[in-house]
Coordinates of N, CA and C in Angstrom, one line a residue:
X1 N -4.2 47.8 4.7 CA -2.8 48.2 4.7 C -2.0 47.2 5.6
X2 N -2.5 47.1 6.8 CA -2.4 46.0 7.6 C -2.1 44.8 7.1
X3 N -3.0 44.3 6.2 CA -2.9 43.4 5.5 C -1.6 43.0 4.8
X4 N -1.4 44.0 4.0 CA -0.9 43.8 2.8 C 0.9 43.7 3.8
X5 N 1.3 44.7 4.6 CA 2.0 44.5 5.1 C 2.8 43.2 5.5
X6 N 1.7 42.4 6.3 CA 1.9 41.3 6.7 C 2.5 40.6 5.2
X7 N 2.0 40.4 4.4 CA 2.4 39.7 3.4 C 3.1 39.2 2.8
X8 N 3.9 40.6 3.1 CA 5.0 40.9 2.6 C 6.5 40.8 3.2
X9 N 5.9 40.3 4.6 CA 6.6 40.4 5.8 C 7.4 38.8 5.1
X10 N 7.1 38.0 4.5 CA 7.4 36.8 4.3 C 7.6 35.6 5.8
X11 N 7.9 34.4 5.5 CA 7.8 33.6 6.8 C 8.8 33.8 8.3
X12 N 9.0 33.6 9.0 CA 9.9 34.0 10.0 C 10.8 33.0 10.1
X13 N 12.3 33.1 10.2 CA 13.3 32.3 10.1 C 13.0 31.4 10.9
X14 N 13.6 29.8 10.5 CA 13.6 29.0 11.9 C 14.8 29.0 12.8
X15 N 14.0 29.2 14.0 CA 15.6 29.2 15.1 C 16.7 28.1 15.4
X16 N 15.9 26.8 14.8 CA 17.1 25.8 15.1 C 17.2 25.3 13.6
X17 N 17.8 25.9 12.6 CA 17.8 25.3 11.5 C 18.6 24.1 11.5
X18 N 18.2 23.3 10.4 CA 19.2 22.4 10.0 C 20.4 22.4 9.5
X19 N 21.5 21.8 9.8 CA 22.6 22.1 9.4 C 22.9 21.1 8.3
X20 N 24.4 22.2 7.2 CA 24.3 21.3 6.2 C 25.1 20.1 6.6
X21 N 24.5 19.2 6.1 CA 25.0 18.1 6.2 C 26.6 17.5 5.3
X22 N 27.5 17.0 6.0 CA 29.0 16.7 6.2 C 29.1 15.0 6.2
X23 N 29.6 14.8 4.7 CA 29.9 13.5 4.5 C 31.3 13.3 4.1
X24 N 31.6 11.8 4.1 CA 33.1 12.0 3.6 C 33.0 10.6 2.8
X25 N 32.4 10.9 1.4 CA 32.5 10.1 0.3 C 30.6 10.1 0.2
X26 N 30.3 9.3 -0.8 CA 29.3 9.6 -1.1 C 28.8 8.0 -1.1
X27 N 27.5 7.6 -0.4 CA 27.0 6.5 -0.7 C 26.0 6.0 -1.6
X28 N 26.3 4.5 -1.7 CA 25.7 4.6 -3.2 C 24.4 4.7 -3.8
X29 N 23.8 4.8 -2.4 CA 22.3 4.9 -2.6 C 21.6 6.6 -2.4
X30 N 21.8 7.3 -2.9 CA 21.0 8.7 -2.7 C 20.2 8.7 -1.5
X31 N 19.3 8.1 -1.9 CA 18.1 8.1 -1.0 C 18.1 7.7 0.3
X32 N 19.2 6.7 0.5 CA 19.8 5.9 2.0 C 20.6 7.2 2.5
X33 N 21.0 7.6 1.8 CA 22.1 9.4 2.1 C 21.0 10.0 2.5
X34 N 20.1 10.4 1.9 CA 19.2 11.4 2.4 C 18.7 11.0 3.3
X35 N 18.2 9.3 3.9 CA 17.8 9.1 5.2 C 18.5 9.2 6.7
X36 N 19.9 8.8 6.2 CA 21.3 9.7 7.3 C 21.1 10.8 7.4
X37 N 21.0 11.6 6.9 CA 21.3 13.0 7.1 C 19.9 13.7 7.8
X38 N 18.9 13.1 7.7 CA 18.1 13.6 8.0 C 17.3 13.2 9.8
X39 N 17.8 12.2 10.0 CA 17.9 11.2 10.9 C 18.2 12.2 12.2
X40 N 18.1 11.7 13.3 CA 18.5 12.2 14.8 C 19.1 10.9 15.5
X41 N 20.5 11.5 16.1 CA 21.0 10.3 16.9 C 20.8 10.9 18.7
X42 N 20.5 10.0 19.2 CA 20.1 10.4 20.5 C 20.7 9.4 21.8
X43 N 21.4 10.3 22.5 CA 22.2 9.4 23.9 C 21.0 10.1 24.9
X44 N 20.5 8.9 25.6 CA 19.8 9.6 26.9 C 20.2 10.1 28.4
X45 N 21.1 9.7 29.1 CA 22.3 10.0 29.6 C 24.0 10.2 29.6
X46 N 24.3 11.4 29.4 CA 23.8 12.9 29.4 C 23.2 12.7 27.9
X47 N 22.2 13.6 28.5 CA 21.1 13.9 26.9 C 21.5 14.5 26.0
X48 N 22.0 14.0 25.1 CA 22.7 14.3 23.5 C 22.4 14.1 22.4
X49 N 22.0 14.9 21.4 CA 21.0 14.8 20.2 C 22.1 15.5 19.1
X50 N 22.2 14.5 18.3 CA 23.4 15.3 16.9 C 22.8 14.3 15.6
X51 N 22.9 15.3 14.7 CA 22.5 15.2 13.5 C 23.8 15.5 12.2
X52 N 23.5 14.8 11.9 CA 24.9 14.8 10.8 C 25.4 16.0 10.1
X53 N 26.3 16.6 10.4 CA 26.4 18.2 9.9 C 26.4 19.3 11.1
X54 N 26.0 18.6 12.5 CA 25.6 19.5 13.4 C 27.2 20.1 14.3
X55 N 27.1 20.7 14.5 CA 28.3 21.1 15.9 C 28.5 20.3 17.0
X56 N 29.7 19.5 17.5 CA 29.7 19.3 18.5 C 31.1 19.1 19.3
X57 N 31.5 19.0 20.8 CA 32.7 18.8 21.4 C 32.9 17.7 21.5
X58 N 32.4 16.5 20.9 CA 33.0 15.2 21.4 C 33.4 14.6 20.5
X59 N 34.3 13.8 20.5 CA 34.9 13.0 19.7 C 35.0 11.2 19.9
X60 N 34.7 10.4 18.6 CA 34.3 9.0 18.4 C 33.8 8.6 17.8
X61 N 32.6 7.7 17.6 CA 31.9 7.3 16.7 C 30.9 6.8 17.4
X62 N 29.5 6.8 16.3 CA 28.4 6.3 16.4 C 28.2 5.3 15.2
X63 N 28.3 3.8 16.7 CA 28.3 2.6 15.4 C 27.2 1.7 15.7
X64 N 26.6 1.0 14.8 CA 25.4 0.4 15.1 C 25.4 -1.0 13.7
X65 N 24.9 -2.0 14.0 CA 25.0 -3.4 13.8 C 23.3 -3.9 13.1
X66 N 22.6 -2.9 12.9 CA 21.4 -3.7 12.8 C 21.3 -3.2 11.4
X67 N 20.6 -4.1 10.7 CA 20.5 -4.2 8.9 C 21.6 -4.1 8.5
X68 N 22.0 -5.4 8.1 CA 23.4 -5.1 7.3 C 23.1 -4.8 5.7
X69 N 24.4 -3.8 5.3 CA 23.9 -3.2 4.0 C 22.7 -2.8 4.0
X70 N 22.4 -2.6 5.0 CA 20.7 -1.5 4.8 C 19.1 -2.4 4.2
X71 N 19.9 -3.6 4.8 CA 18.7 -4.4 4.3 C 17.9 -5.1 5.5
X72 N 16.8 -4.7 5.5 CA 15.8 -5.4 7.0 C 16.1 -6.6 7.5
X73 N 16.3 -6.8 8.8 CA 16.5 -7.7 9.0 C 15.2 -7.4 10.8
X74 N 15.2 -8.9 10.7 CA 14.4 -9.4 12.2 C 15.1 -8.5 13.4
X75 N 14.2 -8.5 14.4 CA 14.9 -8.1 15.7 C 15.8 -8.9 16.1
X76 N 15.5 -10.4 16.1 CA 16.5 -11.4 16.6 C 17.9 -11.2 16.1
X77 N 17.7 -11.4 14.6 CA 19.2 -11.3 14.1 C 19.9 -10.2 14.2
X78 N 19.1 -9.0 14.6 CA 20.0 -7.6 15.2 C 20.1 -7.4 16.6
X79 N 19.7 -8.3 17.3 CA 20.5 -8.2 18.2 C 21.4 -9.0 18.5
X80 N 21.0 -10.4 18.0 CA 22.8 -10.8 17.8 C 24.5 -10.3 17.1
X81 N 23.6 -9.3 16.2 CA 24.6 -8.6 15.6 C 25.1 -7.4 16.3
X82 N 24.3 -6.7 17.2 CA 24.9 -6.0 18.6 C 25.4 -6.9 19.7
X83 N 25.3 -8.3 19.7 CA 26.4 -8.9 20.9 C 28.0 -8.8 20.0
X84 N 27.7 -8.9 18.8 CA 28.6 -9.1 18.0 C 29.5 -8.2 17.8
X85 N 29.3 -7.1 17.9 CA 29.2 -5.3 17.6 C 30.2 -5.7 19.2
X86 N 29.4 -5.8 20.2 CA 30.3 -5.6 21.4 C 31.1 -5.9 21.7
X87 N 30.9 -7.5 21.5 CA 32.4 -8.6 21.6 C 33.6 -7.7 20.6
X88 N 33.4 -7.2 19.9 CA 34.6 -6.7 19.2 C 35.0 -4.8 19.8
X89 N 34.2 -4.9 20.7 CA 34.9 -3.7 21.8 C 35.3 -4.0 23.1
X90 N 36.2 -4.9 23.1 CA 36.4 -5.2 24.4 C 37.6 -4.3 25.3
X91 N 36.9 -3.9 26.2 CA 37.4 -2.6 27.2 C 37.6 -1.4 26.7
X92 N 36.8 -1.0 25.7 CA 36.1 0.3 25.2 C 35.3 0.7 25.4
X93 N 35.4 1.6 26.4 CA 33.9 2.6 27.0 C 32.5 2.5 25.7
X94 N 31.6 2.3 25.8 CA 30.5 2.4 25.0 C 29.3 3.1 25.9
X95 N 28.4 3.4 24.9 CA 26.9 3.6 25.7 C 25.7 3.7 24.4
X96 N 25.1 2.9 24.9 CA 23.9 2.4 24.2 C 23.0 3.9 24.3
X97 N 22.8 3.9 22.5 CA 22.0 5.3 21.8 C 21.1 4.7 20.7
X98 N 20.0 5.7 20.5 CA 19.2 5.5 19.2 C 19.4 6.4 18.2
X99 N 19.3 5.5 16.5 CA 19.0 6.6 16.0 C 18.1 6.4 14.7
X100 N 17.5 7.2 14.3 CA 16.8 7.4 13.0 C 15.5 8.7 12.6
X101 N 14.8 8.6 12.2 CA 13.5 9.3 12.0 C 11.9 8.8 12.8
X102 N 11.3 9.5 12.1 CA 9.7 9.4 12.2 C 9.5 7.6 11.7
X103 N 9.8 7.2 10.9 CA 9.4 5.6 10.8 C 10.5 4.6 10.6
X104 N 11.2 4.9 11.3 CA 12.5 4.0 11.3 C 13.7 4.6 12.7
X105 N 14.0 4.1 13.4 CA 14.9 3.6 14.4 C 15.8 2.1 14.9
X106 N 16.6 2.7 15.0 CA 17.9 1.5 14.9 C 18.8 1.9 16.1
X107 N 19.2 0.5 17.1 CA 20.2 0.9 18.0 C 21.5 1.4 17.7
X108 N 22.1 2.0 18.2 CA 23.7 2.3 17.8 C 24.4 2.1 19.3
X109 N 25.6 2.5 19.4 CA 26.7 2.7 20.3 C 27.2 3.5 20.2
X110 N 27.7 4.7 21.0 CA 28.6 5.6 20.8 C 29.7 5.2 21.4
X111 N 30.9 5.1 21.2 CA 32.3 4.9 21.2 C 33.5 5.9 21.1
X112 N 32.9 6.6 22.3 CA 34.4 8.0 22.6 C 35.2 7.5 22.4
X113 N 36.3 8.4 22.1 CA 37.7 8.6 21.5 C 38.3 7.2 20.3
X114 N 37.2 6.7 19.3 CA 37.7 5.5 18.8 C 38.1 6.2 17.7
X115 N 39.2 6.4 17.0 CA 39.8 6.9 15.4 C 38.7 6.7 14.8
X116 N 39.2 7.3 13.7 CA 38.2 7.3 12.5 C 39.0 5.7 11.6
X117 N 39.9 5.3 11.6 CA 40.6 4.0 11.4 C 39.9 3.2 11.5
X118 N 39.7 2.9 13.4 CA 39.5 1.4 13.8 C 37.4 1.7 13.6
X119 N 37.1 2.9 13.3 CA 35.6 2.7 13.2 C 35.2 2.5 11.9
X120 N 36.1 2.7 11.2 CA 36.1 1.7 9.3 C 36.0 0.3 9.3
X121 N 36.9 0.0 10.1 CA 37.6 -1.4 10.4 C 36.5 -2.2 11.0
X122 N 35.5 -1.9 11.8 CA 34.5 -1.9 12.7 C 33.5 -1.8 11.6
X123 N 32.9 -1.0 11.1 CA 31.8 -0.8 9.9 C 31.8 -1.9 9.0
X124 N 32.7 -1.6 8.3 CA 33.2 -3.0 7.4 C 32.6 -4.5 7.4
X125 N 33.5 -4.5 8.7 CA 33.4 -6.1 9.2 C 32.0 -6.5 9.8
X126 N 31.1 -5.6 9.9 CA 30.1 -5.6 10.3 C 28.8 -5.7 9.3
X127 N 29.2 -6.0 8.0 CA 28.7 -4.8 6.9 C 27.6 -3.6 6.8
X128 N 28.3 -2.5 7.5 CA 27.2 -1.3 7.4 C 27.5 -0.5 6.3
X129 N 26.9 0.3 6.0 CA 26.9 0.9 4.8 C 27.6 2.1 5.2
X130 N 27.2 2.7 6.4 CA 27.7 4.0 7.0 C 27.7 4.4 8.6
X131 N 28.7 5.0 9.1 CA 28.5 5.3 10.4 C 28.6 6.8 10.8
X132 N 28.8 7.1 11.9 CA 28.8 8.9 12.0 C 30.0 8.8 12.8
X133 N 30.8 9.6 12.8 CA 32.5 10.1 13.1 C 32.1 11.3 13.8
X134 N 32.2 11.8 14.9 CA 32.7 13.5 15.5 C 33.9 13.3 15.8
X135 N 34.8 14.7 15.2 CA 35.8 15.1 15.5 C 36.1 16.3 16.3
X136 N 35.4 16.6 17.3 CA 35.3 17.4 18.2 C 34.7 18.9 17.7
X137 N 34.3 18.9 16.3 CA 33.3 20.1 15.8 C 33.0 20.0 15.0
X138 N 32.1 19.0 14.4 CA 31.3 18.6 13.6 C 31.1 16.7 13.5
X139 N 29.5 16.7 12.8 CA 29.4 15.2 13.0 C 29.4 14.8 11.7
X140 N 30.4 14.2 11.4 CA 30.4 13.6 9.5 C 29.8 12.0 9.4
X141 N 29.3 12.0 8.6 CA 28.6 10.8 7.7 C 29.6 10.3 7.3
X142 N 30.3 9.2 7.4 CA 31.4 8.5 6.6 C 30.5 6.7 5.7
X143 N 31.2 7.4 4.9 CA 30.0 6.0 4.1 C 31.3 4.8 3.8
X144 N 30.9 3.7 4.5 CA 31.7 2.9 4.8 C 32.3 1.7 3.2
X145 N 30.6 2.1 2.2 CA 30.8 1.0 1.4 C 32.0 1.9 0.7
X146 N 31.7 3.0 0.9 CA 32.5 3.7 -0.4 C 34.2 3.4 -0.1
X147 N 34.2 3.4 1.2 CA 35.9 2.8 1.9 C 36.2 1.5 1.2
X148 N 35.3 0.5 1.4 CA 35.8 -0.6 0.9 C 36.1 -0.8 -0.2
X149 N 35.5 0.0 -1.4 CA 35.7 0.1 -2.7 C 37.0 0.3 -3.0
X150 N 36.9 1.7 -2.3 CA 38.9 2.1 -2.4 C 40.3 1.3 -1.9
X151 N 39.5 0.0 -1.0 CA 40.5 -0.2 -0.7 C 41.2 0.3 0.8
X152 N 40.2 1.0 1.1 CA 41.5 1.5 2.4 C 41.0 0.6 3.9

């Protein structure tokens, strides 16, 4: 009886579920979408962990320079592409963050208080495919190629 009870009990909720994930246009690769979203961005001082779709009080962007269009590139040439990243923030607070999964990590920057504007402007010219935006309660995915298509 004991048994059967259990059984029936079904699995036990998880306590930190994932949240749904919050994009603002859709990129053109599915599968590059589902590796954002699934991803963990992490600042180590103060220790901050946000995932696309998650809750949060800060506002800015999480922008990062390495693989342009999502295509591998060397270490060397990504990190020239973060001197490059930087030179174009000059006297903008930043702080060096990582982000990705289980077999893939890429550096980024987080960039308090930068609009959602000049971090298009920034993505773009960089060519990333996508960056992460917080607006002080929630972390959206903005897919950058999808901007340039439109135009804005």
């Amino acid at each position: 009886m004991i048994y059967r009870r259990f059984l029936l009990r079904g699995r036990a909720s998880n306590p930190f579920p994932r949240p749904k994930p919050l994009t603002l246009g859709k990129c053109s690769d599915g599968n590059l979408q589902k590796a954002y979203c699934n991803s963990l961005y992490i600042i180590r001082k103060p220790y901050q962990v946000w995932r696309v779709g998650g809750v949060t009080r800060w506002r800015g962007a999480v922008l990062g320079a390495w693989n342009p269009l999502s295509l591998p590139c060397g270490e060397y040439r990504n990190r020239r592409r973060d001197q490059r990243l930087l030179r174009r923030l000059p006297g903008l607070p930043h702080q060096e963050m990582w982000g990705g999964n289980d077999s893939w990590w890429e550096r980024h920057f987080w960039v308090p208080d930068l609009s959602l504007g000049q971090a298009q402007r920034l993505a773009q010219a960089l060519d990333q495919m996508a960056f992460l935006y917080l607006d002080r309660r929630r972390v959206v995915l903005v897919c950058a190629n999808l901007l340039r298509q439109r135009g804005r």
